[in-house]
Coordinates of C-alpha atoms in Angstrom, one line a residue:
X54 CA 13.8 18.7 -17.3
X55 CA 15.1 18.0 -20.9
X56 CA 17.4 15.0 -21.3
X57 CA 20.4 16.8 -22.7
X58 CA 20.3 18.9 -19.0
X59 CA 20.3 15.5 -17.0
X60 CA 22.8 13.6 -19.5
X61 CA 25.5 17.0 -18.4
X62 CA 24.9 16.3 -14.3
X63 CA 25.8 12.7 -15.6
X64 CA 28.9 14.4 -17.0
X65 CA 29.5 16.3 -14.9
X66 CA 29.7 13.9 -12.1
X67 CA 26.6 15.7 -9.7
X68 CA 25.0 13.7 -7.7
X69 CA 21.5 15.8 -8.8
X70 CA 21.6 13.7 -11.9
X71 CA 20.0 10.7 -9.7
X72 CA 17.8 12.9 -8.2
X73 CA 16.6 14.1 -11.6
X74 CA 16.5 11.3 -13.1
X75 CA 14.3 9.8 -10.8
X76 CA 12.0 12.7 -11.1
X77 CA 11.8 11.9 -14.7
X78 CA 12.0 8.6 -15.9
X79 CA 11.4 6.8 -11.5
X80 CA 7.5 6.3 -12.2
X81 CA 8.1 4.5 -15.7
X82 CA 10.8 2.7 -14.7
X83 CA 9.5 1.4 -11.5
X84 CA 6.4 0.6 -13.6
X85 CA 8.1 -1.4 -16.0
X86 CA 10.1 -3.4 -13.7
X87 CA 6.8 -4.3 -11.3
X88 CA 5.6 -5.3 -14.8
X89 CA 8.1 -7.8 -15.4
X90 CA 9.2 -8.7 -11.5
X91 CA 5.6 -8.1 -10.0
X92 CA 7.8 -7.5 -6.2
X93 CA 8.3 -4.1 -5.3
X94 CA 11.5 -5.1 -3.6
X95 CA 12.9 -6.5 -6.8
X96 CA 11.4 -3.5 -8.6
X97 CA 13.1 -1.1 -6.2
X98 CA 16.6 -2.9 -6.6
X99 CA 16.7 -3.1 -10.5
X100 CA 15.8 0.5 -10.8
X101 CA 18.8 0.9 -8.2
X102 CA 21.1 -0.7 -10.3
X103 CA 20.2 0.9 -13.7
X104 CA 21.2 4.4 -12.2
X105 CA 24.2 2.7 -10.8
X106 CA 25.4 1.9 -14.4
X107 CA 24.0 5.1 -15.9
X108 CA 26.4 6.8 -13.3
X109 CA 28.8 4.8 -14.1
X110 CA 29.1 4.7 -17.7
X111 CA 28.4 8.4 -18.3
X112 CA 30.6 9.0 -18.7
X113 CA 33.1 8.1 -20.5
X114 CA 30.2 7.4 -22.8
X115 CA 27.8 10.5 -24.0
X116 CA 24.8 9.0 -24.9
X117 CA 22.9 10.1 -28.2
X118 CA 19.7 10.2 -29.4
X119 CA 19.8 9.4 -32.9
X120 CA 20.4 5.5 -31.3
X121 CA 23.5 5.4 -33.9

């Protein structure tokens, strides 16, 4: 699943674009924030809340990967 794919569910509001994201980026994320919260609970709810705000500001932001 490419990101540019998951970044247009974003846009275009589907609900899938969790669901791929998760499929993606959920091992890594959960990963990092065991890393830094060592509870899975906490883990658990900060990976939550990052898709929360990647649903919610995609858009009206389009993210880009040149970082500019």
């Amino acid at each position: 699943m490419s990101d540019e794919y998951i970044i247009n569910l974003y846009w275009e509001r589907s609900e899938k674009a969790i669901y791929e994201t998760t499929l993606v980026y959920g091992r890594y994320c959960h990963k990092i924030a065991m890393n830094v919260l060592a509870s899975k609970e906490d883990s658990d709810e900060c990976v939550n809340d990052t898709y929360a705000r990647a649903w919610k500001a995609i858009p009206p932001n389009r993210p880009n990967k040149s970082g500019l």
